[in-house]
Amino acid sequence: EDSLWWKNIAKTPEVEVAVSEIVFTGTARLVQEKLAHVFGLFRKKYGDFQVERWYGGSRSKRNAVEVELLRVLGKRPTGKPLLEIAI
């Protein structure tokens, strides 16, 4: 909840997202009203026990982010470090 990543999105919503080796530009925004829906999808896929293990207790304060992908930038160069976000 104190991550600079969340604060940066609020100030500058332009992001780059890598899916496998393909990099997209996009616009991100916090959508806290969709958090329950996201957890519902996770529970459907992974089960209540696993979701509670990942996101229960002290890990329950999460933010939901929605990213609208705008265009493909191309392939990510090999070895380029990326920020990886665990959902």
Coordinates of N, CA, C and O in Angstrom, one line a residue:
E1 N 0.8 -1.2 0.0 CA 0.0 0.0 0.0 C 0.8 1.3 0.0 O 0.4 2.3 -0.4
D2 N 2.1 1.2 0.5 CA 3.0 2.4 0.5 C 3.9 2.4 -0.7 O 4.8 3.2 -0.8
S3 N 3.7 1.5 -1.6 CA 4.6 1.4 -2.8 C 4.6 2.7 -3.6 O 3.6 3.3 -3.9
L4 N 5.8 3.1 -4.1 CA 5.9 4.2 -5.0 C 5.2 3.9 -6.3 O 4.8 4.8 -7.0
W5 N 5.1 2.6 -6.7 CA 4.5 2.2 -7.9 C 3.1 2.8 -8.0 O 2.7 3.3 -9.0
W6 N 2.3 2.6 -6.9 CA 0.9 3.1 -6.9 C 0.9 4.6 -7.0 O 0.1 5.2 -7.7
K7 N 1.8 5.3 -6.3 CA 1.8 6.7 -6.3 C 2.2 7.3 -7.7 O 1.7 8.3 -8.1
N8 N 3.1 6.6 -8.3 CA 3.6 7.0 -9.7 C 2.4 6.9 -10.7 O 2.3 7.7 -11.5
I9 N 1.6 5.8 -10.6 CA 0.5 5.7 -11.5 C -0.5 6.8 -11.3 O -1.0 7.4 -12.3
A10 N -0.7 7.3 -10.1 CA -1.6 8.4 -9.8 C -1.1 9.7 -10.5 O -1.9 10.5 -11.0
K11 N 0.2 9.8 -10.4 CA 0.8 11.1 -11.0 C 1.0 11.0 -12.5 O 0.8 11.9 -13.3
T12 N 1.5 9.8 -13.0 CA 1.9 9.6 -14.4 C 1.3 8.3 -14.8 O 2.0 7.2 -14.6
P13 N 0.2 8.2 -15.4 CA -0.5 6.9 -15.7 C 0.1 6.2 -16.9 O -0.3 5.1 -17.2
E14 N 1.0 6.8 -17.7 CA 1.6 6.1 -18.9 C 2.5 5.0 -18.4 O 3.4 5.3 -17.6
V15 N 2.3 3.8 -18.9 CA 3.1 2.7 -18.5 C 3.5 1.9 -19.7 O 3.0 2.0 -20.8
E16 N 4.5 1.0 -19.5 CA 4.9 0.0 -20.5 C 4.7 -1.3 -19.8 O 5.0 -1.5 -18.7
V17 N 4.1 -2.3 -20.6 CA 3.7 -3.6 -20.1 C 4.3 -4.6 -21.0 O 4.1 -4.5 -22.2
A18 N 5.1 -5.6 -20.5 CA 5.6 -6.7 -21.3 C 4.8 -7.9 -21.0 O 4.6 -8.3 -19.9
V19 N 4.3 -8.5 -22.1 CA 3.6 -9.8 -22.0 C 4.5 -10.7 -22.8 O 4.6 -10.6 -24.0
S20 N 5.1 -11.6 -22.1 CA 6.2 -12.5 -22.7 C 7.2 -11.5 -23.2 O 7.8 -10.7 -22.5
E21 N 7.5 -11.5 -24.5 CA 8.6 -10.7 -25.0 C 8.0 -9.4 -25.7 O 8.8 -8.6 -26.2
I22 N 6.7 -9.3 -25.8 CA 6.1 -8.1 -26.5 C 5.8 -7.0 -25.5 O 5.2 -7.2 -24.5
V23 N 6.2 -5.8 -25.9 CA 6.1 -4.6 -25.0 C 5.0 -3.7 -25.6 O 5.0 -3.4 -26.8
F24 N 4.1 -3.3 -24.7 CA 3.0 -2.4 -25.1 C 3.1 -1.1 -24.3 O 3.6 -1.1 -23.2
T25 N 2.6 0.0 -24.9 CA 2.3 1.2 -24.1 C 0.9 1.1 -23.6 O 0.1 0.4 -24.2
G26 N 0.6 1.8 -22.5 CA -0.7 1.8 -22.0 C -0.9 2.9 -21.0 O 0.0 3.7 -20.7
T27 N -2.2 3.0 -20.5 CA -2.5 3.9 -19.5 C -3.1 3.2 -18.3 O -4.0 2.3 -18.5
A28 N -2.6 3.4 -17.2 CA -3.0 2.7 -15.9 C -3.8 3.7 -15.0 O -3.6 4.9 -15.0
R29 N -4.7 3.0 -14.3 CA -5.4 3.8 -13.3 C -5.8 2.9 -12.1 O -6.0 1.7 -12.4
L30 N -5.9 3.5 -11.0 CA -6.3 2.7 -9.8 C -7.8 2.5 -9.9 O -8.6 3.5 -10.2
V31 N -8.3 1.3 -9.7 CA -9.7 1.0 -9.8 C -10.1 0.2 -8.5 O -10.5 -1.0 -8.6
Q32 N -10.0 0.8 -7.4 CA -10.3 0.1 -6.1 C -11.6 -0.5 -6.1 O -11.8 -1.6 -5.5
E33 N -12.6 0.1 -6.8 CA -14.0 -0.5 -6.8 C -14.0 -1.9 -7.5 O -15.0 -2.6 -7.3
K34 N -13.0 -2.2 -8.2 CA -13.0 -3.5 -8.9 C -12.2 -4.6 -8.1 O -12.1 -5.7 -8.6
L35 N -11.6 -4.3 -7.0 CA -10.8 -5.2 -6.2 C -11.6 -6.5 -5.8 O -11.1 -7.6 -6.0
A36 N -12.8 -6.4 -5.3 CA -13.6 -7.5 -5.0 C -13.8 -8.4 -6.2 O -13.7 -9.7 -6.1
H37 N -14.1 -7.9 -7.3 CA -14.2 -8.6 -8.6 C -13.0 -9.4 -8.9 O -13.0 -10.6 -9.3
V38 N -11.8 -8.7 -8.8 CA -10.5 -9.4 -9.1 C -10.3 -10.6 -8.2 O -9.9 -11.7 -8.6
F39 N -10.5 -10.3 -6.9 CA -10.4 -11.4 -5.9 C -11.3 -12.6 -6.2 O -11.0 -13.8 -6.0
G40 N -12.5 -12.2 -6.7 CA -13.5 -13.3 -7.0 C -13.0 -14.1 -8.2 O -13.1 -15.4 -8.2
L41 N -12.4 -13.5 -9.2 CA -11.8 -14.2 -10.3 C -10.6 -15.1 -9.8 O -10.5 -16.3 -10.3
F42 N -9.8 -14.6 -9.0 CA -8.7 -15.4 -8.4 C -9.2 -16.6 -7.6 O -8.7 -17.7 -7.8
R43 N -10.3 -16.4 -6.8 CA -10.8 -17.5 -6.1 C -11.4 -18.6 -7.0 O -11.2 -19.7 -6.7
K44 N -12.0 -18.1 -8.0 CA -12.6 -19.1 -9.0 C -11.5 -19.9 -9.6 O -11.6 -21.1 -9.8
K45 N -10.3 -19.3 -10.0 CA -9.2 -20.0 -10.6 C -8.4 -20.8 -9.7 O -8.0 -21.9 -9.9
Y46 N -8.0 -20.2 -8.5 CA -7.0 -20.8 -7.6 C -7.6 -21.4 -6.3 O -6.9 -22.1 -5.6
G47 N -8.9 -21.0 -6.0 CA -9.5 -21.5 -4.8 C -9.3 -20.6 -3.6 O -8.4 -19.8 -3.5
D48 N -10.2 -20.7 -2.6 CA -10.2 -19.8 -1.5 C -8.9 -20.0 -0.7 O -8.4 -19.0 -0.2
F49 N -8.5 -21.2 -0.4 CA -7.3 -21.4 0.4 C -6.1 -20.7 -0.2 O -5.4 -20.0 0.5
Q50 N -5.9 -20.9 -1.5 CA -4.7 -20.3 -2.1 C -4.7 -18.7 -2.1 O -3.8 -18.1 -1.8
V51 N -5.9 -18.2 -2.4 CA -6.1 -16.7 -2.4 C -5.8 -16.2 -1.0 O -5.2 -15.2 -0.8
E52 N -6.4 -16.9 0.0 CA -6.2 -16.4 1.4 C -4.7 -16.5 1.8 O -4.1 -15.6 2.5
R53 N -4.0 -17.5 1.3 CA -2.6 -17.7 1.6 C -1.8 -16.5 1.0 O -0.9 -16.0 1.6
W54 N -2.1 -16.2 -0.3 CA -1.4 -15.1 -1.0 C -1.8 -13.7 -0.5 O -0.9 -12.8 -0.4
Y55 N -3.1 -13.5 -0.2 CA -3.6 -12.1 0.1 C -4.3 -11.9 1.4 O -4.8 -10.9 1.6
G56 N -4.2 -12.9 2.3 CA -4.9 -12.8 3.6 C -4.0 -12.1 4.6 O -2.9 -11.8 4.4
G57 N -4.6 -11.8 5.7 CA -3.9 -11.2 6.9 C -3.3 -9.9 6.6 O -3.9 -9.0 6.0
S58 N -2.0 -9.8 6.8 CA -1.3 -8.5 6.6 C -1.1 -8.2 5.2 O -0.8 -7.1 4.8
R59 N -1.4 -9.1 4.3 CA -1.3 -8.9 2.8 C -2.6 -8.5 2.2 O -2.7 -8.3 1.0
S60 N -3.6 -8.2 3.0 CA -4.9 -8.0 2.5 C -5.1 -6.5 2.0 O -6.1 -6.3 1.2
K61 N -4.2 -5.6 2.3 CA -4.4 -4.2 1.8 C -3.7 -4.1 0.4 O -2.6 -3.9 0.3
R62 N -4.6 -4.3 -0.6 CA -4.1 -4.3 -2.0 C -4.8 -3.2 -2.8 O -5.8 -2.7 -2.4
N63 N -4.2 -2.8 -3.9 CA -4.8 -1.9 -4.8 C -5.1 -2.6 -6.1 O -4.3 -3.5 -6.5
A64 N -6.1 -2.2 -6.8 CA -6.5 -2.8 -8.1 C -6.1 -1.7 -9.1 O -6.3 -0.6 -9.0
V65 N -5.4 -2.2 -10.2 CA -5.0 -1.4 -11.3 C -5.6 -1.9 -12.6 O -5.6 -3.1 -12.8
E66 N -6.1 -1.0 -13.4 CA -6.6 -1.4 -14.7 C -5.6 -0.7 -15.7 O -5.3 0.5 -15.6
V67 N -5.2 -1.5 -16.7 CA -4.3 -1.0 -17.7 C -5.0 -1.1 -19.1 O -5.4 -2.2 -19.5
E68 N -5.1 0.0 -19.8 CA -5.6 0.0 -21.1 C -4.4 0.0 -22.0 O -3.6 0.9 -22.1
L69 N -4.2 -1.1 -22.8 CA -3.1 -1.3 -23.7 C -3.4 -0.4 -24.9 O -4.5 -0.5 -25.5
L70 N -2.5 0.4 -25.4 CA -2.7 1.3 -26.5 C -2.0 0.9 -27.8 O -2.6 0.9 -28.8
R71 N -0.8 0.5 -27.7 CA -0.1 0.1 -28.9 C 1.1 -0.8 -28.6 O 1.6 -0.8 -27.5
V72 N 1.5 -1.5 -29.6 CA 2.7 -2.4 -29.4 C 3.9 -1.6 -29.7 O 4.0 -1.0 -30.8
L73 N 4.9 -1.7 -28.8 CA 6.2 -1.1 -29.1 C 7.1 -2.0 -29.8 O 8.0 -1.6 -30.5
G74 N 7.0 -3.3 -29.6 CA 7.9 -4.3 -30.2 C 8.3 -5.3 -29.3 O 7.7 -5.5 -28.2
K75 N 9.4 -6.0 -29.6 CA 9.9 -7.1 -28.7 C 10.9 -6.5 -27.7 O 11.6 -5.6 -28.1
R76 N 10.8 -7.0 -26.5 CA 11.8 -6.6 -25.5 C 13.1 -7.1 -25.8 O 13.3 -8.3 -26.0
P77 N 14.2 -6.3 -25.7 CA 15.5 -6.8 -25.9 C 15.9 -7.8 -24.8 O 15.5 -7.6 -23.7
T78 N 16.6 -8.8 -25.2 CA 17.0 -9.8 -24.2 C 17.9 -9.2 -23.1 O 18.7 -8.4 -23.5
G79 N 17.6 -9.6 -21.9 CA 18.5 -9.1 -20.8 C 18.0 -7.8 -20.2 O 18.6 -7.4 -19.2
K80 N 17.1 -7.1 -20.9 CA 16.6 -5.8 -20.3 C 15.8 -6.1 -19.1 O 14.8 -6.8 -19.1
P81 N 16.2 -5.6 -17.9 CA 15.4 -5.8 -16.7 C 14.1 -5.1 -16.7 O 13.9 -4.0 -17.3
L82 N 13.1 -5.8 -16.2 CA 11.7 -5.3 -16.1 C 11.3 -5.3 -14.6 O 11.7 -6.1 -13.8
L83 N 10.4 -4.4 -14.3 CA 9.8 -4.4 -13.0 C 8.6 -5.4 -13.1 O 7.8 -5.3 -14.0
E84 N 8.7 -6.4 -12.2 CA 7.6 -7.4 -12.3 C 6.7 -7.2 -11.1 O 7.2 -7.0 -10.0
I85 N 5.4 -7.2 -11.4 CA 4.4 -6.9 -10.4 C 3.7 -8.2 -10.1 O 3.2 -8.9 -11.0
A86 N 3.7 -8.6 -8.8 CA 3.0 -9.8 -8.4 C 1.6 -9.3 -8.1 O 1.4 -8.4 -7.3
I87 N 0.6 -10.0 -8.6 CA -0.8 -9.6 -8.4 C -1.3 -10.3 -7.2 O -1.1 -11.4 -6.9

